[in-house]
Amino acid sequence: MKDVAGKTAFITGGGAGIGLALARVFARAKMNVVIADLRQDHLDEAVAVLEKEGAKSLALQLDVADRLAWLEAAAAAERKFGNVHLLCNNAGVNIIRPMDQATFEDVDWVVGVNLVGTFNGVLTFIPRIKAHGQGGHIVNTSSVAGIITGPGTAIYSATKFAIRGLSDALRYDLAPLGIGVSVLCPGTVSTRLYE
């Protein structure tokens, strides 16, 4: 996507950190931005920042692991701005814990947010972008931990490696539809991830 002015971006984890930074950059490029986040306090702070910068934005509370909530959020975004062209699956959580100390609940939470949340976003928006026929782009946030691992990162790294694989495969599937796919692999960034 090169001509982005007036188009709409939907960003999960948009209330802080990388997600809010993406929203600010897209807003400066004259895009409408929808920021979705689990935490209302993060959304409130992000809206204040975006309004101060003159952004056209919409803030939505969203648990990315909730498929029905995705459908409601997508519909709300379309009611406000029309077609969504750019999806950033950026929401993520992490637990640094050796596997011999991990629990099934740890796995369910990290996999549910990082990986299932990404699938939910993709499966919610691909049909919509395909239907409007204007093309689009999907950015999935992986991590350097999706390329190399370290102690205590097994659960997190497993999800981030999977996001890379998903993104690589999606690129083949969606190119004929005019939908691009990128994977973002940041290193350690000062965000509110551990809140």
Coordinates of N, CA, C and O in Angstrom, one line a residue:
M1 N 0.8 -1.2 0.0 CA 0.0 0.0 0.0 C 0.9 1.2 0.0 O 1.7 1.4 0.9
K2 N 0.7 2.1 -1.0 CA 1.5 3.3 -1.1 C 0.6 4.5 -0.9 O 1.0 5.5 -0.2
D3 N -0.6 4.5 -1.4 CA -1.5 5.6 -1.3 C -2.4 5.4 -0.1 O -3.4 4.7 -0.2
V4 N -2.0 5.9 1.0 CA -2.7 5.5 2.3 C -3.7 6.6 2.8 O -4.5 6.4 3.6
A5 N -3.5 7.9 2.3 CA -4.3 9.0 2.8 C -5.8 8.6 2.7 O -6.3 8.2 1.6
G6 N -6.6 8.8 3.8 CA -8.0 8.6 3.7 C -8.4 7.1 3.9 O -9.6 6.8 4.1
K7 N -7.4 6.2 4.0 CA -7.7 4.8 4.2 C -7.7 4.6 5.7 O -7.3 5.4 6.5
T8 N -8.1 3.4 6.1 CA -8.3 3.1 7.5 C -7.4 1.9 8.0 O -7.3 0.9 7.3
A9 N -6.8 2.2 9.1 CA -5.9 1.1 9.8 C -6.6 0.7 11.0 O -7.1 1.5 11.8
F10 N -6.6 -0.6 11.3 CA -7.1 -1.2 12.5 C -5.9 -1.9 13.2 O -5.2 -2.7 12.7
I11 N -5.6 -1.4 14.4 CA -4.4 -1.8 15.2 C -4.8 -2.4 16.5 O -5.3 -1.7 17.4
T12 N -4.4 -3.6 16.7 CA -4.6 -4.2 18.1 C -3.4 -3.9 18.9 O -2.3 -3.6 18.4
G13 N -3.6 -3.9 20.2 CA -2.6 -3.4 21.1 C -2.3 -1.9 20.9 O -1.2 -1.5 21.1
G14 N -3.3 -1.2 20.4 CA -3.1 0.2 19.9 C -3.1 1.2 21.1 O -2.9 2.4 20.8
G15 N -3.3 0.8 22.3 CA -3.4 1.7 23.4 C -2.1 2.1 24.0 O -2.0 3.1 24.8
A16 N -1.0 1.5 23.6 CA 0.3 1.8 24.1 C 1.4 1.2 23.2 O 1.1 0.4 22.3
G17 N 2.7 1.5 23.5 CA 3.8 0.9 22.9 C 3.9 1.0 21.4 O 3.6 2.0 20.8
I18 N 4.2 -0.2 20.8 CA 4.4 -0.2 19.4 C 3.0 0.1 18.7 O 3.0 0.8 17.7
G19 N 1.9 -0.4 19.2 CA 0.6 -0.2 18.6 C 0.3 1.3 18.5 O -0.2 1.8 17.5
L20 N 0.5 2.0 19.6 CA 0.2 3.5 19.6 C 1.2 4.2 18.7 O 0.8 5.1 18.0
A21 N 2.4 3.7 18.6 CA 3.4 4.4 17.7 C 2.9 4.2 16.3 O 3.0 5.1 15.5
L22 N 2.5 3.0 15.9 CA 1.9 2.7 14.6 C 0.8 3.7 14.3 O 0.7 4.3 13.2
A23 N -0.1 3.8 15.2 CA -1.3 4.6 15.1 C -0.9 6.1 14.8 O -1.5 6.8 13.9
R24 N 0.1 6.6 15.5 CA 0.5 8.0 15.4 C 1.1 8.2 14.0 O 0.9 9.2 13.4
V25 N 1.9 7.2 13.6 CA 2.6 7.3 12.2 C 1.5 7.3 11.1 O 1.5 8.1 10.2
F26 N 0.6 6.4 11.3 CA -0.5 6.3 10.2 C -1.4 7.5 10.2 O -1.7 8.0 9.2
A27 N -1.6 8.1 11.4 CA -2.4 9.3 11.5 C -1.7 10.5 10.8 O -2.3 11.3 10.1
R28 N -0.4 10.5 11.0 CA 0.4 11.6 10.3 C 0.4 11.4 8.8 O 0.5 12.4 8.1
A29 N 0.2 10.2 8.3 CA 0.0 9.9 6.9 C -1.4 10.1 6.4 O -1.7 9.7 5.3
K30 N -2.2 10.7 7.3 CA -3.6 11.1 7.0 C -4.5 9.8 6.9 O -5.6 9.9 6.2
M31 N -4.2 8.8 7.6 CA -5.1 7.6 7.7 C -6.0 7.8 8.8 O -5.7 8.5 9.8
N32 N -7.2 7.2 8.7 CA -8.1 7.0 9.9 C -7.5 5.8 10.7 O -7.0 4.8 10.1
V33 N -7.5 6.0 12.0 CA -6.9 4.9 12.8 C -7.9 4.4 13.8 O -8.6 5.1 14.5
V34 N -8.0 3.1 13.9 CA -8.8 2.4 14.9 C -7.8 1.7 15.8 O -7.1 0.8 15.4
I35 N -7.9 2.1 17.1 CA -7.0 1.4 18.0 C -7.8 0.5 18.9 O -8.9 0.9 19.5
A36 N -7.4 -0.7 19.0 CA -8.1 -1.7 19.8 C -7.2 -2.2 20.9 O -6.0 -2.5 20.6
D37 N -7.7 -2.3 22.1 CA -6.9 -2.7 23.2 C -7.7 -3.3 24.3 O -8.9 -3.0 24.4
L38 N -7.2 -4.2 25.1 CA -8.0 -4.8 26.2 C -8.2 -3.8 27.3 O -9.2 -3.8 28.0
R39 N -7.2 -3.0 27.5 CA -7.3 -2.1 28.7 C -7.8 -0.7 28.4 O -7.3 0.0 27.5
Q40 N -8.9 -0.4 29.0 CA -9.6 0.9 28.8 C -8.7 2.1 29.2 O -8.7 3.1 28.5
D41 N -7.9 1.9 30.3 CA -7.0 3.0 30.7 C -6.0 3.3 29.7 O -5.7 4.5 29.4
H42 N -5.5 2.3 29.0 CA -4.5 2.5 27.9 C -5.2 3.2 26.7 O -4.6 4.2 26.1
L43 N -6.4 2.8 26.4 CA -7.2 3.5 25.3 C -7.4 4.9 25.6 O -7.2 5.8 24.8
D44 N -7.8 5.2 26.9 CA -8.1 6.6 27.2 C -6.9 7.5 27.1 O -6.9 8.6 26.5
E45 N -5.7 7.0 27.5 CA -4.5 7.8 27.4 C -4.1 7.9 25.9 O -3.6 9.0 25.5
A46 N -4.3 6.9 25.1 CA -3.9 6.9 23.7 C -4.8 7.9 22.9 O -4.3 8.6 22.1
V47 N -6.1 7.9 23.2 CA -7.0 8.8 22.6 C -6.6 10.2 22.9 O -6.7 11.1 22.0
A48 N -6.2 10.5 24.1 CA -5.8 11.9 24.4 C -4.6 12.3 23.5 O -4.5 13.4 23.0
V49 N -3.6 11.4 23.3 CA -2.5 11.6 22.5 C -2.9 11.9 21.0 O -2.5 12.8 20.4
L50 N -3.7 11.0 20.5 CA -4.1 11.1 19.1 C -5.0 12.3 18.9 O -4.8 13.0 17.9
E51 N -5.9 12.7 19.8 CA -6.7 13.9 19.6 C -5.8 15.1 19.6 O -6.0 16.0 18.8
K52 N -4.8 15.1 20.5 CA -3.9 16.3 20.6 C -3.2 16.5 19.2 O -2.9 17.6 18.8
E53 N -2.9 15.3 18.5 CA -2.2 15.4 17.3 C -3.2 15.5 16.1 O -2.7 15.5 14.9
G54 N -4.4 15.7 16.4 CA -5.4 15.9 15.3 C -5.8 14.7 14.5 O -6.3 14.8 13.4
A55 N -5.6 13.5 15.1 CA -5.9 12.2 14.3 C -7.4 12.0 14.3 O -8.1 12.3 15.2
K56 N -7.8 11.3 13.2 CA -9.1 10.8 13.1 C -9.1 9.4 13.6 O -8.5 8.5 12.9
S57 N -9.6 9.2 14.8 CA -9.5 7.9 15.4 C -10.7 7.4 16.1 O -11.7 8.1 16.3
L58 N -10.7 6.1 16.4 CA -11.7 5.4 17.1 C -11.0 4.4 18.0 O -10.1 3.7 17.6
A59 N -11.4 4.4 19.3 CA -10.9 3.5 20.3 C -11.9 2.5 20.6 O -13.0 2.8 20.9
L60 N -11.5 1.2 20.6 CA -12.4 0.1 20.9 C -11.7 -0.9 21.9 O -10.6 -1.3 21.7
Q61 N -12.5 -1.2 22.9 CA -12.0 -2.2 23.9 C -12.2 -3.6 23.2 O -13.3 -3.9 22.7
L62 N -11.1 -4.4 23.2 CA -11.1 -5.7 22.5 C -10.2 -6.7 23.1 O -9.1 -6.4 23.3
D63 N -10.8 -7.8 23.4 CA -10.0 -9.0 23.8 C -9.8 -9.8 22.5 O -10.7 -10.4 22.0
V64 N -8.5 -9.8 22.0 CA -8.3 -10.4 20.7 C -8.5 -11.9 20.7 O -8.6 -12.5 19.6
A65 N -8.6 -12.5 21.8 CA -8.9 -14.0 21.9 C -10.4 -14.3 21.7 O -10.8 -15.4 21.6
D66 N -11.2 -13.2 21.7 CA -12.7 -13.4 21.6 C -13.1 -13.2 20.2 O -13.2 -12.0 19.7
R67 N -13.5 -14.2 19.5 CA -13.9 -14.1 18.1 C -15.1 -13.3 17.9 O -15.2 -12.5 16.9
L68 N -16.1 -13.4 18.7 CA -17.3 -12.6 18.5 C -17.0 -11.1 18.8 O -17.6 -10.3 18.0
A69 N -16.1 -10.8 19.7 CA -15.8 -9.4 19.9 C -15.1 -8.8 18.7 O -15.2 -7.6 18.4
W70 N -14.3 -9.7 18.0 CA -13.6 -9.2 16.7 C -14.7 -8.8 15.7 O -14.5 -7.7 15.1
L71 N -15.7 -9.5 15.6 CA -16.8 -9.2 14.6 C -17.4 -7.9 15.0 O -17.7 -7.0 14.1
E72 N -17.7 -7.7 16.2 CA -18.3 -6.4 16.7 C -17.4 -5.2 16.5 O -17.8 -4.2 16.0
A73 N -16.1 -5.5 16.7 CA -15.1 -4.4 16.6 C -14.9 -4.0 15.1 O -14.9 -2.8 14.7
A74 N -14.9 -5.0 14.2 CA -14.8 -4.8 12.8 C -16.0 -4.0 12.3 O -15.9 -3.0 11.5
A75 N -17.2 -4.4 12.7 CA -18.4 -3.6 12.3 C -18.4 -2.2 12.8 O -18.8 -1.3 12.1
A76 N -17.9 -2.0 14.1 CA -17.8 -0.6 14.6 C -16.8 0.2 13.8 O -17.1 1.4 13.5
A77 N -15.7 -0.4 13.4 CA -14.7 0.4 12.6 C -15.3 0.8 11.3 O -15.1 1.9 10.8
E78 N -16.0 -0.2 10.6 CA -16.6 0.1 9.3 C -17.8 1.2 9.4 O -17.9 2.0 8.5
R79 N -18.5 1.1 10.5 CA -19.6 2.1 10.7 C -19.0 3.5 10.8 O -19.5 4.5 10.3
K80 N -17.8 3.6 11.5 CA -17.2 4.9 11.7 C -16.4 5.4 10.4 O -16.6 6.6 10.0
F81 N -15.7 4.5 9.8 CA -14.8 5.0 8.7 C -15.0 4.3 7.4 O -14.3 4.6 6.4
G82 N -15.9 3.3 7.3 CA -16.0 2.6 6.0 C -15.0 1.5 6.0 O -14.7 0.9 7.0
N83 N -14.5 1.2 4.8 CA -13.6 0.0 4.6 C -12.3 0.1 5.4 O -11.7 1.2 5.5
V84 N -11.9 -1.0 5.9 CA -10.6 -1.1 6.6 C -9.6 -1.7 5.5 O -9.9 -2.6 4.8
H85 N -8.5 -1.0 5.4 CA -7.5 -1.4 4.4 C -6.2 -2.0 5.0 O -5.5 -2.8 4.3
L86 N -5.9 -1.7 6.3 CA -4.7 -2.1 6.9 C -5.0 -2.7 8.3 O -5.6 -2.0 9.1
L87 N -4.6 -3.9 8.5 CA -4.8 -4.6 9.8 C -3.4 -4.8 10.4 O -2.5 -5.4 9.7
C88 N -3.2 -4.3 11.6 CA -2.0 -4.6 12.3 C -2.3 -5.5 13.5 O -2.9 -5.0 14.5
N89 N -2.0 -6.8 13.4 CA -2.2 -7.7 14.6 C -1.0 -7.5 15.5 O 0.1 -8.2 15.3
N90 N -1.1 -6.6 16.4 CA 0.0 -6.2 17.2 C -0.1 -6.6 18.7 O 0.9 -6.6 19.4
A91 N -1.3 -6.9 19.2 CA -1.5 -7.2 20.6 C -0.7 -8.4 21.0 O -0.6 -9.4 20.2
G92 N -0.1 -8.4 22.2 CA 0.8 -9.5 22.6 C 1.0 -9.5 24.1 O 0.9 -8.4 24.7
V93 N 1.3 -10.7 24.6 CA 1.6 -10.8 26.0 C 2.8 -11.7 26.1 O 3.1 -12.5 25.2
N94 N 3.4 -11.8 27.3 CA 4.6 -12.6 27.4 C 4.8 -13.0 28.9 O 4.4 -12.3 29.8
I95 N 5.2 -14.2 29.0 CA 5.6 -14.7 30.3 C 7.0 -15.3 30.2 O 7.3 -16.1 29.3
I96 N 8.0 -14.8 30.9 CA 9.3 -15.4 30.9 C 9.4 -16.4 32.0 O 9.4 -16.0 33.2
R97 N 9.4 -17.7 31.7 CA 9.3 -18.7 32.7 C 9.8 -20.0 32.0 O 9.4 -20.4 30.9
P98 N 10.8 -20.7 32.6 CA 11.2 -22.0 32.1 C 10.0 -23.0 32.0 O 9.1 -22.9 32.9
M99 N 10.0 -23.8 31.0 CA 8.9 -24.7 30.9 C 8.7 -25.7 32.1 O 7.5 -26.1 32.3
D100 N 9.7 -26.0 32.8 CA 9.5 -26.9 34.0 C 8.7 -26.1 35.1 O 8.3 -26.7 36.1
Q101 N 8.6 -24.8 34.9 CA 7.8 -24.0 35.9 C 6.5 -23.5 35.3 O 5.7 -22.8 36.0
A102 N 6.3 -23.7 34.0 CA 5.1 -23.2 33.4 C 3.9 -24.0 33.7 O 4.0 -25.2 34.1
T103 N 2.7 -23.4 33.5 CA 1.4 -24.1 33.7 C 0.6 -24.1 32.4 O 0.9 -23.4 31.4
F104 N -0.4 -24.9 32.4 CA -1.3 -24.9 31.2 C -2.0 -23.6 31.0 O -2.2 -23.1 29.9
E105 N -2.2 -22.9 32.2 CA -2.9 -21.6 32.1 C -1.9 -20.6 31.4 O -2.4 -19.7 30.6
D106 N -0.6 -20.7 31.7 CA 0.4 -19.8 31.0 C 0.3 -20.0 29.5 O 0.3 -19.1 28.7
V107 N 0.3 -21.3 29.1 CA 0.2 -21.6 27.7 C -1.1 -21.1 27.0 O -1.0 -20.4 26.0
D108 N -2.2 -21.4 27.7 CA -3.5 -20.9 27.1 C -3.5 -19.4 27.0 O -4.0 -18.9 26.0
W109 N -3.0 -18.7 27.9 CA -3.1 -17.2 27.9 C -2.2 -16.7 26.8 O -2.6 -15.9 25.9
V110 N -0.9 -17.1 26.7 CA 0.0 -16.5 25.7 C -0.4 -17.0 24.3 O -0.4 -16.1 23.4
V111 N -0.7 -18.2 24.2 CA -1.1 -18.7 22.8 C -2.5 -18.1 22.4 O -2.6 -17.6 21.3
G112 N -3.4 -17.9 23.4 CA -4.7 -17.3 23.1 C -4.6 -15.9 22.6 O -5.2 -15.5 21.6
V113 N -3.7 -15.1 23.2 CA -3.6 -13.7 22.8 C -2.7 -13.6 21.6 O -3.1 -13.0 20.6
N114 N -1.5 -14.1 21.7 CA -0.5 -13.9 20.6 C -0.9 -14.6 19.3 O -0.8 -14.0 18.2
L115 N -1.2 -15.8 19.4 CA -1.4 -16.6 18.1 C -2.9 -16.7 17.7 O -3.2 -16.3 16.6
V116 N -3.7 -17.1 18.6 CA -5.2 -17.2 18.3 C -5.7 -15.8 18.0 O -6.4 -15.6 17.0
G117 N -5.2 -14.8 18.7 CA -5.6 -13.4 18.5 C -5.2 -13.0 17.1 O -6.0 -12.3 16.4
T118 N -4.1 -13.4 16.6 CA -3.6 -13.1 15.2 C -4.5 -13.8 14.2 O -5.0 -13.2 13.2
F119 N -4.8 -15.1 14.4 CA -5.7 -15.8 13.5 C -7.0 -15.1 13.5 O -7.7 -15.0 12.4
N120 N -7.5 -14.7 14.7 CA -8.9 -14.1 14.7 C -8.9 -12.8 13.9 O -9.9 -12.5 13.2
G121 N -7.8 -12.0 14.0 CA -7.8 -10.8 13.2 C -7.7 -11.1 11.7 O -8.5 -10.4 10.9
V122 N -6.9 -12.0 11.3 CA -6.8 -12.4 9.9 C -8.1 -12.9 9.4 O -8.6 -12.5 8.3
L123 N -8.7 -13.8 10.1 CA -10.0 -14.4 9.6 C -11.2 -13.4 9.7 O -12.1 -13.6 8.9
T124 N -11.1 -12.4 10.5 CA -12.1 -11.4 10.5 C -12.0 -10.4 9.3 O -13.0 -10.1 8.7
F125 N -10.8 -10.0 9.0 CA -10.6 -9.0 8.1 C -10.3 -9.4 6.6 O -10.6 -8.6 5.7
I126 N -9.7 -10.6 6.4 CA -9.5 -11.0 5.0 C -10.8 -11.0 4.2 O -10.8 -10.4 3.1
P127 N -11.9 -11.5 4.7 CA -13.1 -11.5 3.8 C -13.6 -10.0 3.6 O -14.1 -9.7 2.5
R128 N -13.4 -9.1 4.5 CA -13.8 -7.8 4.4 C -12.9 -7.0 3.4 O -13.5 -6.3 2.5
I129 N -11.6 -7.2 3.5 CA -10.7 -6.5 2.5 C -11.0 -7.1 1.1 O -11.0 -6.4 0.1
K130 N -11.1 -8.4 1.0 CA -11.4 -9.1 -0.2 C -12.7 -8.5 -0.9 O -12.7 -8.2 -2.1
A131 N -13.7 -8.4 0.0 CA -15.0 -7.9 -0.5 C -15.0 -6.5 -1.0 O -15.7 -6.2 -2.0
H132 N -14.3 -5.6 -0.4 CA -14.3 -4.2 -0.9 C -13.4 -4.0 -2.1 O -13.6 -3.1 -2.8
G133 N -12.5 -5.0 -2.4 CA -11.8 -5.0 -3.7 C -10.8 -3.8 -3.9 O -10.3 -3.7 -5.0
Q134 N -10.5 -3.1 -2.8 CA -9.6 -2.0 -2.9 C -8.1 -2.4 -2.5 O -7.3 -1.5 -2.5
G135 N -7.9 -3.6 -2.2 CA -6.6 -4.1 -1.8 C -6.4 -3.7 -0.3 O -7.2 -3.0 0.3
G136 N -5.3 -4.1 0.2 CA -5.0 -3.8 1.6 C -3.7 -4.5 2.0 O -2.9 -5.0 1.2
H137 N -3.5 -4.4 3.3 CA -2.2 -5.0 3.8 C -2.5 -5.5 5.2 O -3.3 -4.9 6.0
I138 N -1.8 -6.5 5.6 CA -1.8 -7.1 7.0 C -0.4 -7.1 7.5 O 0.6 -7.5 6.8
V139 N -0.2 -6.5 8.7 CA 1.1 -6.6 9.4 C 0.9 -7.4 10.7 O 0.1 -7.0 11.5
N140 N 1.6 -8.5 10.8 CA 1.6 -9.3 12.0 C 2.8 -9.1 12.8 O 3.9 -9.2 12.3
T141 N 2.7 -8.7 14.1 CA 3.8 -8.5 14.9 C 4.3 -9.8 15.5 O 3.6 -10.5 16.3
S142 N 5.5 -10.2 15.1 CA 6.2 -11.3 15.7 C 7.2 -10.8 16.7 O 6.8 -9.9 17.5
S143 N 8.5 -11.1 16.6 CA 9.5 -10.7 17.5 C 10.8 -11.2 17.1 O 10.9 -12.2 16.4
V144 N 11.9 -10.6 17.6 CA 13.2 -11.3 17.5 C 13.1 -12.6 18.1 O 13.8 -13.6 17.7
A145 N 12.3 -12.8 19.2 CA 12.1 -14.1 19.8 C 11.4 -15.1 18.9 O 11.2 -16.2 19.3
G146 N 10.9 -14.6 17.8 CA 10.4 -15.5 16.8 C 11.4 -15.9 15.7 O 11.1 -16.6 14.8
I147 N 12.7 -15.5 16.0 CA 13.8 -15.8 15.1 C 14.9 -16.6 15.9 O 15.4 -17.6 15.4
I148 N 15.1 -16.1 17.1 CA 16.1 -16.8 18.0 C 15.4 -16.9 19.4 O 14.5 -16.1 19.7
T149 N 15.8 -17.9 20.2 CA 15.2 -18.0 21.5 C 16.2 -17.8 22.6 O 17.4 -17.7 22.3
G150 N 15.7 -17.8 23.8 CA 16.6 -17.7 25.0 C 16.0 -18.4 26.1 O 14.9 -18.9 26.0
P151 N 16.6 -18.3 27.3 CA 16.0 -19.0 28.5 C 14.7 -18.5 28.8 O 14.5 -17.2 28.8
G152 N 13.7 -19.3 29.2 CA 12.4 -18.9 29.7 C 11.5 -18.4 28.6 O 10.4 -17.9 29.0
T153 N 11.8 -18.5 27.3 CA 11.0 -17.9 26.3 C 10.2 -18.9 25.5 O 9.7 -18.6 24.4
A154 N 10.1 -20.2 25.9 CA 9.6 -21.2 25.1 C 8.1 -20.9 24.6 O 7.8 -21.1 23.4
I155 N 7.3 -20.5 25.5 CA 5.9 -20.3 25.2 C 5.8 -19.1 24.2 O 5.2 -19.2 23.2
Y156 N 6.4 -18.0 24.6 CA 6.4 -16.8 23.8 C 7.0 -17.0 22.4 O 6.4 -16.7 21.4
S157 N 8.2 -17.6 22.4 CA 8.8 -17.9 21.2 C 8.0 -18.8 20.2 O 8.0 -18.6 19.0
A158 N 7.4 -19.8 20.8 CA 6.6 -20.7 20.0 C 5.5 -19.9 19.3 O 5.2 -20.1 18.1
T159 N 4.8 -18.9 19.9 CA 3.8 -18.1 19.3 C 4.4 -17.2 18.2 O 3.8 -17.0 17.2
K160 N 5.6 -16.7 18.5 CA 6.2 -15.7 17.6 C 6.8 -16.4 16.4 O 6.7 -15.8 15.3
F161 N 7.3 -17.6 16.5 CA 7.7 -18.4 15.4 C 6.5 -18.7 14.5 O 6.6 -18.6 13.3
A162 N 5.4 -19.1 15.2 CA 4.2 -19.4 14.4 C 3.7 -18.3 13.6 O 3.2 -18.4 12.5
I163 N 3.7 -17.1 14.2 CA 3.3 -15.9 13.5 C 4.1 -15.6 12.3 O 3.6 -15.2 11.2
R164 N 5.4 -15.9 12.4 CA 6.2 -15.7 11.2 C 5.8 -16.7 10.1 O 5.6 -16.4 8.9
G165 N 5.5 -18.0 10.5 CA 5.1 -19.0 9.5 C 3.7 -18.6 8.9 O 3.5 -18.8 7.7
L166 N 2.8 -18.2 9.7 CA 1.5 -17.8 9.3 C 1.7 -16.7 8.3 O 1.0 -16.7 7.2
S167 N 2.5 -15.7 8.6 CA 2.6 -14.5 7.7 C 3.3 -14.9 6.4 O 2.8 -14.4 5.3
D168 N 4.3 -15.8 6.4 CA 4.9 -16.2 5.2 C 3.9 -16.9 4.3 O 3.9 -16.7 3.1
A169 N 3.1 -17.8 4.8 CA 2.1 -18.5 4.1 C 1.0 -17.6 3.5 O 0.6 -17.7 2.4
L170 N 0.6 -16.7 4.4 CA -0.5 -15.7 4.0 C 0.0 -14.9 2.8 O -0.9 -14.6 1.9
R171 N 1.2 -14.6 2.7 CA 1.8 -13.7 1.6 C 1.5 -14.4 0.3 O 1.0 -13.8 -0.6
Y172 N 1.7 -15.7 0.2 CA 1.3 -16.5 -1.0 C -0.1 -16.5 -1.3 O -0.6 -16.3 -2.4
D173 N -1.0 -16.7 -0.3 CA -2.4 -16.8 -0.5 C -3.1 -15.5 -0.8 O -4.0 -15.5 -1.6
L174 N -2.6 -14.4 -0.3 CA -3.3 -13.1 -0.5 C -2.7 -12.3 -1.6 O -3.4 -11.3 -2.0
A175 N -1.5 -12.5 -2.1 CA -1.0 -11.7 -3.1 C -1.9 -11.6 -4.3 O -2.1 -10.5 -4.9
P176 N -2.5 -12.7 -4.8 CA -3.4 -12.6 -5.9 C -4.6 -11.7 -5.7 O -5.3 -11.3 -6.6
L177 N -4.9 -11.5 -4.4 CA -6.1 -10.7 -4.1 C -5.7 -9.2 -3.9 O -6.6 -8.4 -3.5
G178 N -4.5 -8.9 -4.1 CA -4.0 -7.5 -3.9 C -3.9 -7.1 -2.4 O -4.0 -6.0 -2.0
I179 N -3.7 -8.1 -1.6 CA -3.5 -7.9 -0.1 C -2.1 -8.3 0.2 O -1.7 -9.5 0.1
G180 N -1.3 -7.4 0.7 CA 0.1 -7.6 1.1 C 0.2 -8.1 2.5 O -0.8 -7.9 3.3
V181 N 1.3 -8.7 2.9 CA 1.5 -9.2 4.2 C 2.9 -8.9 4.6 O 3.8 -9.2 3.9
S182 N 3.1 -8.4 5.8 CA 4.4 -8.1 6.4 C 4.4 -8.7 7.8 O 3.4 -8.8 8.4
V183 N 5.6 -9.0 8.2 CA 5.8 -9.5 9.6 C 6.8 -8.5 10.2 O 7.8 -8.2 9.7
L184 N 6.5 -8.0 11.4 CA 7.3 -7.1 12.2 C 8.0 -7.9 13.3 O 7.3 -8.6 14.0
C185 N 9.3 -7.8 13.3 CA 10.1 -8.6 14.3 C 10.9 -7.6 15.2 O 12.1 -7.6 15.1
P186 N 10.3 -6.9 16.1 CA 11.0 -6.0 17.0 C 11.9 -6.7 18.0 O 11.5 -7.8 18.4
G187 N 12.9 -6.1 18.4 CA 13.7 -6.5 19.5 C 13.1 -6.0 20.8 O 11.9 -5.6 20.8
T188 N 13.8 -5.9 21.9 CA 13.3 -5.4 23.1 C 12.9 -3.9 22.9 O 13.7 -3.1 22.5
V189 N 11.7 -3.6 23.3 CA 11.2 -2.2 23.1 C 10.6 -1.8 24.5 O 9.9 -2.6 25.1
S190 N 10.7 -0.6 24.8 CA 10.2 -0.1 26.1 C 8.7 0.1 25.9 O 8.2 1.1 25.3
T191 N 7.9 -0.9 26.3 CA 6.4 -0.8 26.1 C 5.8 -1.1 27.5 O 6.5 -1.4 28.4
R192 N 4.4 -1.2 27.4 CA 3.7 -1.6 28.7 C 3.3 -3.1 28.7 O 2.4 -3.5 29.3
L193 N 4.0 -3.9 27.9 CA 3.7 -5.3 27.7 C 3.5 -6.0 29.1 O 2.6 -6.8 29.2
Y194 N 4.4 -5.7 30.0 CA 4.4 -6.5 31.3 C 3.4 -5.9 32.3 O 3.2 -6.5 33.4
E195 N 2.6 -4.9 31.9 CA 1.5 -4.5 32.8 C 0.4 -5.4 32.6 O -0.5 -5.4 33.4

